[in-house]
Amino acid sequence: MTGTLLSIRGLTKAYPGVVANDSVSFDIQEGEVHALLGENGAGKSTLVKMIYGLVKPDSGTMTWQGDPFAPPEPRAARATGVAMVFQHFSLFDALNVAENVALGMENPPPMRDLATKIRSVSENYGLPLDPDRTVGDLSAGERQRVEIIRCLLQDPKLLIMDEPTSVLTPQEVEILFKTLNKLKSEGTAILYISHKLEEIRALCDHATILRLGKNVGTCIPAETTARDMAEMMVGDTLHTPTRSAKDGGAPVLEVRDLSLASANPFGTRLKNITFTVHAGEILGLGGVAGNGQDELLAALSGEARSGSDTITVKDAPVGHLGPNERRALGILAAPEERLGHAAAPDMSLSENALLTGAIRENLTKNGFVDWASTTSFAERIISAFDVRTPGPASAARSLSGGNLQKFVIGREVLQNPQVLIVNQPTWGVDAAAAAAIRQSLLDLAAEGAAIVVISQDLDELMEISDHFGALNEGRLSDIRPAIGLSIDEIGLMMGGADASEGAAA
Amino acid sequence: MIALEKRPEPSRLLAMGTPLIAVIVTMIAGGLLFAALGKNPFEAIRTIFWDPLFGEYAFYYRPQLLVKGAPLVLIAIGLSLGFRAGIWNIGAEGQYTMGAICGAGVGLAFYPSESVLIFPAMVIAGALGGWAWAMIPALLKVKFGTNEILVSLMLVYVAEQLLASMSLGLLKNPQGFGFPGSRNIAEWDAATSWIAQDYGMHWGVVAAMIAVIMAYVLLNRHILGFNIRLTGEAPRAARFAGVKPARLILFCLGMSGMLAGLAGLFEVAGPSGQVSIDFNVGYGFTAIIVAFLGRLHPVGILLAGLLMALTYIGGDIAESQMGLPAAAIQVFQGMLLFFLLALDLLTNYRVKFAVKGAA
């Protein structure tokens, strides 16, 4: 904890039409955990890409322990001592852990030595991992460990982590934090990017906050409230979703003993899923990614069909119906993957509005598309959900992740669903947009819709759900009232333990 | 250093402009090729692109443009529907042949009647023949998951054998002095597809125009066309939108088979005139190029079909008048496709010239 490791002065990077970083300056000390905070599009990724040598700054300088530092490519950055764990893993499912690690190294040692090394590093840092296992079989948390170990084998002085906890259970987060603290005590500096303010408060020594590409302030997270940090990030006072108390309505969506094989060979089989959602209720389903979330959404949206009686809506069997027949009955869904699943990237917003809106909004006549109504439906979504875009003729892929998410959720909410199923409604969405999306779900529930929110963001689930359940390896835990659940109980539910035992004890 | 950067949105200007640029670049590169062969490049380019349209003997070549262009456009329109959805019918040549055999067979069964119903009956039989031939790969794909590319392609060779057998057997002209091939249908008034032979006008030209318009309406105004485009661009989103893949496969393959069958029928009842061993000359394969040259867009296909017909006719003239080798003409046509597809990249990407080492 002595000198400055990396000093950044006036870094600027402009892309056509947008300044991603506008003379950003800050210092990272040796052996500190430094948080980089900011909304989506604030310029965090561009900044770390410049440190990692993936992007060259237009102007500004970096100094590494007093020497000029301008990595022309990631290899040079790695040689200096910078390592990075990306938000999206770059691993091959069909290879084992050691092979994946070897692929990311400059001069990989023979496989047997590497396996030994992986074992020793994983024990040293409390990251249990078997080098012989196939990556396709690993959980998201274990995959992340592969990436972290790949970095640690390079003995980095600065470890950059991009949203590392978004895919982890609370227990896995704890393990990760222990590892990071151990690294820190050994003098490794960590640049930690996250949206999750409570985490940053628990872990980080300093925080730099970016907004619209500018450094808008630094703070010591432990001494600043999460709300203050959020407001620095957004540059505005935050609107917290409000819930109105309501009494339980009639049961709307009932799922009974739903078992279904996944369409994807690395997918998860759904096993005996049973739950009921009442009118006006939001059921939050947590769980680590890859435990059956996609499969459950497909089964509820109609993309995957099951026995007619396994899913009923207001006592009408719907399990055998396809997506459009379910839409006609008011059962709507918004999948997790925005580009390519919820929306077609190269098609315009109007065309994407037609994608799910054709039936309920009466956008076709005798099969012919009524483009005028379709465009006005798209315009309604854009204005009601504050989607930032030049207009309905823009291609879906030209929107930022958060804006497209608002469009995708808005498209379903505006169709007045009786049942709405959403998967990861605010993934990668900035704080203000996330609050707006959550509020719209709460409003929809207040109007009497039954809503299922599948998410990996526990804070989000606790904020909006009435009841909570967790998916683990395709099984659903008991459904319990969300109010009064402790993080430990949630962790047990996500881990697949019978939560009622924990409660009884 | 040259880098490619993805555009946030495809450039509309370039989507329209690149075919034109491609033609110009092909003229330059082709000109160099012809010059290397010791021919005058300007004369060669003029012979290929100008003479068929405006040269001294243009009155003879212009009708050829319609005759050669119509089947290409008709088949390519059908293929483009499937290609848009990622359904690859490579066997249009076979469906074209089957349409001709079925249509001609139905007609010849009534020879020498002069009933007005004969030509319509032939049209229906031709369409059904092509449709049924395309249903084979379609049903196999839907039921057993076979690869439609292989099945449709292999059926081309089956159709060729059938064609040979028909022209030597069942459909052979009884008054043909033992020569292989059927009666001449084009000279039989009740069955000919010619409307005005001197102008190259036959019912295939009309059908091609109708197909262009119908395909345009289908793709841009109808939910089925939307589903076709959606399936091609984002298959997962298409399933989410409730598109049933099996139905789409049956429709797209059936439609392309039907249009290829029609093209075969109009050809056999007009320009070709008879069912013979060498009836099929590769329109079904060239139409694949036309479909892509026209960017799978109906209007683009219309223009591409005419351009392709032009290079064929112009190429023939250059071969006979200037003594250019046939291979050089084929290279020239290949260049056209190559440059078009290469420049196509620019609609979605922009080229960035960056000086290496700049901070």
mmCIF file of C-alpha atoms in Angstrom, chain A residues 82-402:
data_model
loop_
_atom_site.group_PDB
_atom_site.id
_atom_site.type_symbol
_atom_site.label_atom_id
_atom_site.label_comp_id
_atom_site.label_asym_id
_atom_site.label_seq_id
_atom_site.Cartn_x
_atom_site.Cartn_y
_atom_site.Cartn_z
ATOM 1 C CA VAL A 82 -2.446 -6.189 -16.234
ATOM 2 C CA ALA A 83 -4.962 -9.049 -16.306
ATOM 3 C CA MET A 84 -8.647 -8.857 -17.042
ATOM 4 C CA VAL A 85 -11.698 -11.002 -16.350
ATOM 5 C CA PHE A 86 -14.369 -10.119 -18.868
ATOM 6 C CA GLN A 87 -18.068 -10.046 -18.172
ATOM 7 C CA HIS A 88 -18.691 -12.499 -20.977
ATOM 8 C CA PHE A 89 -16.517 -15.534 -20.659
ATOM 9 C CA SER A 90 -14.382 -16.623 -23.579
ATOM 10 C CA LEU A 91 -14.315 -20.345 -22.913
ATOM 11 C CA PHE A 92 -14.857 -23.377 -25.090
ATOM 12 C CA ASP A 93 -17.597 -25.634 -23.746
ATOM 13 C CA ALA A 94 -16.160 -28.770 -25.291
ATOM 14 C CA LEU A 95 -12.658 -28.395 -23.801
ATOM 15 C CA ASN A 96 -11.637 -29.041 -20.218
ATOM 16 C CA VAL A 97 -10.501 -26.440 -17.709
ATOM 17 C CA ALA A 98 -6.758 -26.895 -18.242
ATOM 18 C CA GLU A 99 -7.083 -26.749 -22.027
ATOM 19 C CA ASN A 100 -9.106 -23.567 -21.769
ATOM 20 C CA VAL A 101 -6.507 -22.004 -19.492
ATOM 21 C CA ALA A 102 -3.704 -23.056 -21.850
ATOM 22 C CA LEU A 103 -5.465 -21.384 -24.797
ATOM 23 C CA GLY A 104 -5.213 -18.016 -23.075
ATOM 24 C CA MET A 105 -1.497 -18.252 -22.253
ATOM 25 C CA GLU A 106 1.466 -17.008 -24.236
ATOM 26 C CA ASN A 107 3.689 -20.028 -23.534
ATOM 27 C CA PRO A 108 1.576 -22.727 -21.957
ATOM 28 C CA PRO A 109 3.548 -25.323 -19.983
ATOM 29 C CA PRO A 110 2.935 -29.026 -20.655
ATOM 30 C CA MET A 111 -0.617 -30.045 -19.752
ATOM 31 C CA ARG A 112 0.363 -32.051 -16.661
ATOM 32 C CA ASP A 113 2.394 -29.202 -15.128
ATOM 33 C CA LEU A 114 -0.406 -26.817 -15.925
ATOM 34 C CA ALA A 115 -2.962 -29.012 -14.166
ATOM 35 C CA THR A 116 -0.750 -29.093 -11.073
ATOM 36 C CA LYS A 117 -0.348 -25.340 -11.227
ATOM 37 C CA ILE A 118 -4.099 -24.827 -11.582
ATOM 38 C CA ARG A 119 -4.679 -27.035 -8.561
ATOM 39 C CA SER A 120 -2.182 -25.159 -6.416
ATOM 40 C CA VAL A 121 -3.479 -21.716 -7.410
ATOM 41 C CA SER A 122 -7.068 -22.801 -6.883
ATOM 42 C CA GLU A 123 -6.230 -24.088 -3.389
ATOM 43 C CA ASN A 124 -4.144 -21.044 -2.506
ATOM 44 C CA TYR A 125 -6.907 -18.639 -3.311
ATOM 45 C CA GLY A 126 -9.851 -20.711 -2.165
ATOM 46 C CA LEU A 127 -11.280 -21.217 -5.655
ATOM 47 C CA PRO A 128 -12.143 -24.930 -5.844
ATOM 48 C CA LEU A 129 -11.738 -26.116 -9.447
ATOM 49 C CA ASP A 130 -10.835 -29.427 -11.060
ATOM 50 C CA PRO A 131 -8.590 -28.890 -14.128
ATOM 51 C CA ASP A 132 -9.900 -32.067 -15.815
ATOM 52 C CA ARG A 133 -13.563 -31.119 -15.914
ATOM 53 C CA THR A 134 -15.251 -30.143 -19.154
ATOM 54 C CA VAL A 135 -16.207 -26.471 -19.185
ATOM 55 C CA GLY A 136 -19.647 -27.236 -20.649
ATOM 56 C CA ASP A 137 -20.566 -28.937 -17.377
ATOM 57 C CA LEU A 138 -19.470 -26.080 -15.118
ATOM 58 C CA SER A 139 -21.742 -23.551 -13.450
ATOM 59 C CA ALA A 140 -21.336 -19.876 -14.264
ATOM 60 C CA GLY A 141 -19.485 -19.360 -10.981
ATOM 61 C CA GLU A 142 -17.045 -22.134 -11.821
ATOM 62 C CA ARG A 143 -16.520 -20.755 -15.314
ATOM 63 C CA GLN A 144 -15.626 -17.445 -13.793
ATOM 64 C CA ARG A 145 -13.052 -19.215 -11.633
ATOM 65 C CA VAL A 146 -11.462 -20.577 -14.797
ATOM 66 C CA GLU A 147 -11.099 -17.021 -16.083
ATOM 67 C CA ILE A 148 -9.763 -15.768 -12.760
ATOM 68 C CA ILE A 149 -7.219 -18.572 -12.494
ATOM 69 C CA ARG A 150 -6.126 -17.928 -16.057
ATOM 70 C CA CYS A 151 -5.371 -14.373 -14.947
ATOM 71 C CA LEU A 152 -3.724 -15.337 -11.676
ATOM 72 C CA LEU A 153 -1.283 -17.651 -13.438
ATOM 73 C CA GLN A 154 0.224 -14.520 -14.991
ATOM 74 C CA ASP A 155 1.003 -13.010 -11.550
ATOM 75 C CA PRO A 156 -0.796 -9.771 -12.318
ATOM 76 C CA LYS A 157 -0.159 -6.533 -10.464
ATOM 77 C CA LEU A 158 -3.504 -5.165 -11.583
ATOM 78 C CA LEU A 159 -6.553 -7.364 -11.995
ATOM 79 C CA ILE A 160 -9.510 -5.844 -13.843
ATOM 80 C CA MET A 161 -12.893 -7.418 -13.140
ATOM 81 C CA ASP A 162 -15.946 -6.468 -15.209
ATOM 82 C CA GLU A 163 -19.217 -7.057 -13.328
ATOM 83 C CA PRO A 164 -17.966 -10.270 -11.757
ATOM 84 C CA THR A 165 -20.876 -10.991 -9.432
ATOM 85 C CA SER A 166 -23.741 -10.731 -11.885
ATOM 86 C CA VAL A 167 -23.733 -14.518 -12.353
ATOM 87 C CA LEU A 168 -22.997 -15.672 -8.807
ATOM 88 C CA THR A 169 -25.017 -16.906 -5.820
ATOM 89 C CA PRO A 170 -24.532 -14.995 -2.556
ATOM 90 C CA GLN A 171 -22.346 -17.846 -1.319
ATOM 91 C CA GLU A 172 -20.205 -17.730 -4.442
ATOM 92 C CA VAL A 173 -19.919 -13.961 -4.090
ATOM 93 C CA GLU A 174 -18.572 -14.497 -0.595
ATOM 94 C CA ILE A 175 -15.935 -16.914 -1.884
ATOM 95 C CA LEU A 176 -14.973 -14.440 -4.608
ATOM 96 C CA PHE A 177 -14.639 -11.602 -2.108
ATOM 97 C CA LYS A 178 -12.384 -13.736 0.091
ATOM 98 C CA THR A 179 -10.189 -14.406 -2.930
ATOM 99 C CA LEU A 180 -10.072 -10.755 -3.856
ATOM 100 C CA ASN A 181 -9.189 -9.754 -0.299
ATOM 101 C CA LYS A 182 -6.385 -12.296 -0.256
ATOM 102 C CA LEU A 183 -5.051 -10.945 -3.533
ATOM 103 C CA LYS A 184 -5.228 -7.446 -2.157
ATOM 104 C CA SER A 185 -3.301 -8.443 0.976
ATOM 105 C CA GLU A 186 -0.584 -9.794 -1.308
ATOM 106 C CA GLY A 187 -0.299 -6.399 -2.978
ATOM 107 C CA THR A 188 -2.335 -6.964 -6.139
ATOM 108 C CA ALA A 189 -4.455 -3.999 -7.102
ATOM 109 C CA ILE A 190 -7.959 -4.699 -8.358
ATOM 110 C CA LEU A 191 -10.048 -2.498 -10.603
ATOM 111 C CA TYR A 192 -13.595 -3.568 -9.898
ATOM 112 C CA ILE A 193 -16.455 -2.635 -12.203
ATOM 113 C CA SER A 194 -19.957 -3.070 -10.897
ATOM 114 C CA HIS A 195 -23.463 -1.693 -10.674
ATOM 115 C CA LYS A 196 -24.020 -3.231 -7.289
ATOM 116 C CA LEU A 197 -23.420 -0.480 -4.833
ATOM 117 C CA GLU A 198 -23.671 -2.554 -1.662
ATOM 118 C CA GLU A 199 -20.919 -4.802 -2.951
ATOM 119 C CA ILE A 200 -18.715 -1.877 -3.723
ATOM 120 C CA ARG A 201 -19.297 -0.513 -0.256
ATOM 121 C CA ALA A 202 -18.277 -3.834 1.269
ATOM 122 C CA LEU A 203 -15.225 -4.465 -0.883
ATOM 123 C CA CYS A 204 -13.653 -1.381 -2.382
ATOM 124 C CA ASP A 205 -11.244 1.168 -0.906
ATOM 125 C CA HIS A 206 -11.849 3.917 -3.433
ATOM 126 C CA ALA A 207 -14.433 4.493 -6.133
ATOM 127 C CA THR A 208 -14.254 6.542 -9.310
ATOM 128 C CA ILE A 209 -17.607 7.432 -10.788
ATOM 129 C CA LEU A 210 -18.070 7.982 -14.506
ATOM 130 C CA ARG A 211 -20.994 9.685 -16.136
ATOM 131 C CA LEU A 212 -21.251 10.292 -19.885
ATOM 132 C CA GLY A 213 -17.552 9.616 -20.265
ATOM 133 C CA LYS A 214 -16.435 12.084 -17.588
ATOM 134 C CA ASN A 215 -15.034 11.459 -14.162
ATOM 135 C CA VAL A 216 -17.719 13.056 -11.994
ATOM 136 C CA GLY A 217 -16.195 12.298 -8.647
ATOM 137 C CA THR A 218 -14.402 9.935 -6.363
ATOM 138 C CA CYS A 219 -15.440 8.707 -2.985
ATOM 139 C CA ILE A 220 -14.592 6.259 -0.260
ATOM 140 C CA PRO A 221 -17.433 3.777 -0.613
ATOM 141 C CA ALA A 222 -17.431 2.675 3.000
ATOM 142 C CA GLU A 223 -18.201 6.259 4.035
ATOM 143 C CA THR A 224 -20.804 7.015 1.353
ATOM 144 C CA THR A 225 -24.353 5.722 1.180
ATOM 145 C CA ALA A 226 -25.429 3.590 -1.768
ATOM 146 C CA ARG A 227 -28.053 6.165 -2.581
ATOM 147 C CA ASP A 228 -25.513 8.988 -2.800
ATOM 148 C CA MET A 229 -23.322 6.929 -5.092
ATOM 149 C CA ALA A 230 -26.281 6.051 -7.286
ATOM 150 C CA GLU A 231 -27.216 9.688 -7.583
ATOM 151 C CA MET A 232 -23.664 10.640 -8.549
ATOM 152 C CA MET A 233 -23.838 7.954 -11.210
ATOM 153 C CA VAL A 234 -27.175 9.052 -12.628
ATOM 154 C CA GLY A 235 -26.656 12.755 -11.991
ATOM 155 C CA ASP A 236 -30.215 13.003 -10.797
ATOM 156 C CA THR A 237 -32.311 11.975 -7.860
ATOM 157 C CA LEU A 238 -33.325 8.349 -8.125
ATOM 158 C CA HIS A 239 -36.902 7.304 -8.416
ATOM 159 C CA THR A 240 -37.375 4.189 -6.332
ATOM 160 C CA PRO A 241 -40.201 1.912 -7.468
ATOM 161 C CA THR A 242 -43.234 2.158 -5.235
ATOM 162 C CA ARG A 243 -45.475 -0.730 -4.399
ATOM 163 C CA SER A 244 -49.023 -0.479 -3.273
ATOM 164 C CA ALA A 245 -50.195 -3.054 -0.784
ATOM 165 C CA LYS A 246 -52.780 -5.417 -2.224
ATOM 166 C CA ASP A 247 -54.732 -8.422 -1.185
ATOM 167 C CA GLY A 248 -54.260 -11.759 -2.931
ATOM 168 C CA GLY A 249 -56.375 -12.122 -6.078
ATOM 169 C CA ALA A 250 -57.683 -15.262 -7.735
ATOM 170 C CA PRO A 251 -55.143 -17.759 -9.050
ATOM 171 C CA VAL A 252 -54.295 -16.952 -12.679
ATOM 172 C CA LEU A 253 -51.267 -18.949 -13.780
ATOM 173 C CA GLU A 254 -50.915 -22.463 -12.451
ATOM 174 C CA VAL A 255 -48.047 -24.765 -13.331
ATOM 175 C CA ARG A 256 -48.420 -28.366 -12.179
ATOM 176 C CA ASP A 257 -45.661 -30.916 -12.250
ATOM 177 C CA LEU A 258 -43.981 -29.519 -15.348
ATOM 178 C CA SER A 259 -41.075 -31.662 -16.574
ATOM 179 C CA LEU A 260 -39.476 -30.912 -19.897
ATOM 180 C CA ALA A 261 -36.235 -31.734 -21.677
ATOM 181 C CA SER A 262 -34.193 -28.779 -22.948
ATOM 182 C CA ALA A 263 -33.869 -28.087 -26.661
ATOM 183 C CA ASN A 264 -30.195 -27.272 -26.090
ATOM 184 C CA PRO A 265 -27.698 -30.122 -25.499
ATOM 185 C CA PHE A 266 -25.967 -28.132 -22.737
ATOM 186 C CA GLY A 267 -29.331 -27.012 -21.368
ATOM 187 C CA THR A 268 -31.098 -27.975 -18.180
ATOM 188 C CA ARG A 269 -34.034 -30.332 -17.903
ATOM 189 C CA LEU A 270 -37.020 -28.958 -16.009
ATOM 190 C CA LYS A 271 -38.101 -31.290 -13.244
ATOM 191 C CA ASN A 272 -41.520 -31.354 -11.560
ATOM 192 C CA ILE A 273 -42.043 -27.619 -11.454
ATOM 193 C CA THR A 274 -45.161 -26.554 -9.637
ATOM 194 C CA PHE A 275 -46.294 -23.052 -8.702
ATOM 195 C CA THR A 276 -49.261 -20.721 -8.765
ATOM 196 C CA VAL A 277 -49.355 -16.993 -9.427
ATOM 197 C CA HIS A 278 -52.401 -14.961 -8.423
ATOM 198 C CA ALA A 279 -53.835 -11.868 -10.021
ATOM 199 C CA GLY A 280 -51.818 -8.843 -8.990
ATOM 200 C CA GLU A 281 -48.934 -10.928 -7.727
ATOM 201 C CA ILE A 282 -45.285 -10.847 -8.756
ATOM 202 C CA LEU A 283 -43.456 -14.119 -8.322
ATOM 203 C CA GLY A 284 -39.695 -13.690 -8.308
ATOM 204 C CA LEU A 285 -37.617 -16.663 -9.381
ATOM 205 C CA GLY A 286 -33.943 -16.488 -8.499
ATOM 206 C CA GLY A 287 -31.154 -18.897 -9.187
ATOM 207 C CA VAL A 288 -27.774 -18.935 -10.815
ATOM 208 C CA ALA A 289 -27.792 -18.723 -14.602
ATOM 209 C CA GLY A 290 -28.086 -22.055 -16.373
ATOM 210 C CA ASN A 291 -30.343 -23.729 -13.840
ATOM 211 C CA GLY A 292 -33.383 -23.869 -16.095
ATOM 212 C CA GLN A 293 -34.306 -20.184 -16.484
ATOM 213 C CA ASP A 294 -34.302 -20.186 -20.289
ATOM 214 C CA GLU A 295 -36.128 -23.502 -20.386
ATOM 215 C CA LEU A 296 -38.812 -22.315 -17.966
ATOM 216 C CA LEU A 297 -39.370 -19.162 -19.987
ATOM 217 C CA ALA A 298 -39.658 -21.230 -23.171
ATOM 218 C CA ALA A 299 -42.171 -23.558 -21.518
ATOM 219 C CA LEU A 300 -44.276 -20.620 -20.314
ATOM 220 C CA SER A 301 -44.053 -18.569 -23.530
ATOM 221 C CA GLY A 302 -45.061 -21.529 -25.697
ATOM 222 C CA GLU A 303 -41.758 -21.936 -27.535
ATOM 223 C CA ALA A 304 -41.502 -25.333 -25.862
ATOM 224 C CA ARG A 305 -44.716 -27.255 -25.449
ATOM 225 C CA SER A 306 -45.740 -29.574 -22.664
ATOM 226 C CA GLY A 307 -48.820 -31.554 -21.729
ATOM 227 C CA SER A 308 -51.903 -29.341 -21.989
ATOM 228 C CA ASP A 309 -52.780 -29.625 -18.285
ATOM 229 C CA THR A 310 -49.329 -28.851 -16.913
ATOM 230 C CA ILE A 311 -49.882 -25.136 -17.485
ATOM 231 C CA THR A 312 -53.287 -23.535 -16.977
ATOM 232 C CA VAL A 313 -54.381 -19.921 -17.100
ATOM 233 C CA LYS A 314 -57.641 -19.177 -15.324
ATOM 234 C CA ASP A 315 -58.342 -22.926 -15.414
ATOM 235 C CA ALA A 316 -57.935 -23.128 -19.203
ATOM 236 C CA PRO A 317 -55.224 -25.615 -20.220
ATOM 237 C CA VAL A 318 -52.553 -23.902 -22.336
ATOM 238 C CA GLY A 319 -49.528 -26.219 -22.124
ATOM 239 C CA HIS A 320 -50.058 -27.547 -25.651
ATOM 240 C CA LEU A 321 -50.462 -24.104 -27.278
ATOM 241 C CA GLY A 322 -47.846 -22.244 -29.324
ATOM 242 C CA PRO A 323 -46.631 -18.698 -28.604
ATOM 243 C CA ASN A 324 -49.237 -16.914 -30.695
ATOM 244 C CA GLU A 325 -52.163 -18.915 -29.342
ATOM 245 C CA ARG A 326 -50.976 -18.061 -25.848
ATOM 246 C CA ARG A 327 -50.609 -14.397 -26.790
ATOM 247 C CA ALA A 328 -54.223 -14.406 -27.920
ATOM 248 C CA LEU A 329 -55.102 -15.511 -24.375
ATOM 249 C CA GLY A 330 -52.999 -12.725 -22.871
ATOM 250 C CA ILE A 331 -49.939 -14.732 -21.909
ATOM 251 C CA LEU A 332 -46.901 -12.698 -22.909
ATOM 252 C CA ALA A 333 -43.197 -13.153 -22.345
ATOM 253 C CA ALA A 334 -39.918 -11.283 -22.674
ATOM 254 C CA PRO A 335 -36.856 -13.540 -22.974
ATOM 255 C CA GLU A 336 -33.463 -12.702 -21.576
ATOM 256 C CA GLU A 337 -31.458 -12.501 -24.789
ATOM 257 C CA ARG A 338 -32.477 -9.231 -26.367
ATOM 258 C CA LEU A 339 -30.678 -9.503 -29.685
ATOM 259 C CA GLY A 340 -31.717 -12.534 -31.661
ATOM 260 C CA HIS A 341 -34.419 -13.839 -29.342
ATOM 261 C CA ALA A 342 -36.610 -11.042 -28.029
ATOM 262 C CA ALA A 343 -35.763 -8.876 -31.027
ATOM 263 C CA ALA A 344 -34.331 -9.314 -34.512
ATOM 264 C CA PRO A 345 -31.128 -7.207 -34.599
ATOM 265 C CA ASP A 346 -31.250 -6.049 -38.224
ATOM 266 C CA MET A 347 -34.951 -5.325 -38.316
ATOM 267 C CA SER A 348 -36.465 -1.946 -37.523
ATOM 268 C CA LEU A 349 -38.260 -1.204 -34.282
ATOM 269 C CA SER A 350 -41.564 -1.213 -36.164
ATOM 270 C CA GLU A 351 -40.860 -4.695 -37.437
ATOM 271 C CA ASN A 352 -39.831 -5.740 -33.960
ATOM 272 C CA ALA A 353 -43.064 -4.328 -32.591
ATOM 273 C CA LEU A 354 -44.889 -6.564 -35.059
ATOM 274 C CA LEU A 355 -42.873 -9.558 -33.876
ATOM 275 C CA THR A 356 -44.944 -10.095 -30.751
ATOM 276 C CA GLY A 357 -47.630 -7.444 -31.161
ATOM 277 C CA ALA A 358 -49.303 -8.757 -34.318
ATOM 278 C CA ILE A 359 -52.007 -10.707 -32.513
ATOM 279 C CA ARG A 360 -53.090 -8.581 -29.579
ATOM 280 C CA GLU A 361 -52.681 -5.237 -31.290
ATOM 281 C CA ASN A 362 -54.526 -6.426 -34.434
ATOM 282 C CA LEU A 363 -51.660 -5.399 -36.661
ATOM 283 C CA THR A 364 -52.623 -7.709 -39.530
ATOM 284 C CA LYS A 365 -55.726 -7.868 -41.688
ATOM 285 C CA ASN A 366 -56.257 -11.107 -43.618
ATOM 286 C CA GLY A 367 -52.564 -11.706 -43.163
ATOM 287 C CA PHE A 368 -51.573 -8.320 -44.593
ATOM 288 C CA VAL A 369 -49.537 -6.156 -42.252
ATOM 289 C CA ASP A 370 -51.010 -2.805 -41.312
ATOM 290 C CA TRP A 371 -47.723 -0.901 -41.235
ATOM 291 C CA ALA A 372 -49.325 2.365 -40.159
ATOM 292 C CA SER A 373 -50.744 0.807 -36.979
ATOM 293 C CA THR A 374 -47.537 -1.134 -36.446
ATOM 294 C CA THR A 375 -45.435 2.009 -36.612
ATOM 295 C CA SER A 376 -47.760 3.845 -34.276
ATOM 296 C CA PHE A 377 -47.590 0.913 -31.841
ATOM 297 C CA ALA A 378 -43.785 1.144 -31.983
ATOM 298 C CA GLU A 379 -44.014 4.888 -31.417
ATOM 299 C CA ARG A 380 -46.255 4.299 -28.410
ATOM 300 C CA ILE A 381 -43.670 1.953 -26.905
ATOM 301 C CA ILE A 382 -40.880 4.427 -27.614
ATOM 302 C CA SER A 383 -42.647 7.326 -25.940
ATOM 303 C CA ALA A 384 -44.201 5.429 -23.022
ATOM 304 C CA PHE A 385 -40.927 3.757 -22.101
ATOM 305 C CA ASP A 386 -38.602 6.631 -22.987
ATOM 306 C CA VAL A 387 -36.630 4.586 -25.513
ATOM 307 C CA ARG A 388 -33.785 6.775 -26.813
ATOM 308 C CA THR A 389 -33.734 6.295 -30.576
ATOM 309 C CA PRO A 390 -34.135 8.418 -33.702
ATOM 310 C CA GLY A 391 -37.425 6.660 -34.420
ATOM 311 C CA PRO A 392 -39.267 3.444 -35.213
ATOM 312 C CA ALA A 393 -37.324 2.982 -38.463
ATOM 313 C CA SER A 394 -34.029 2.452 -36.593
ATOM 314 C CA ALA A 395 -32.600 -1.055 -36.521
ATOM 315 C CA ALA A 396 -32.866 -2.821 -33.178
ATOM 316 C CA ARG A 397 -29.116 -3.374 -33.076
ATOM 317 C CA SER A 398 -28.445 0.376 -33.203
ATOM 318 C CA LEU A 399 -30.003 0.792 -29.745
ATOM 319 C CA SER A 400 -27.957 0.478 -26.578
ATOM 320 C CA GLY A 401 -28.710 -2.579 -24.449
ATOM 321 C CA GLY A 402 -30.725 -0.615 -21.920
#
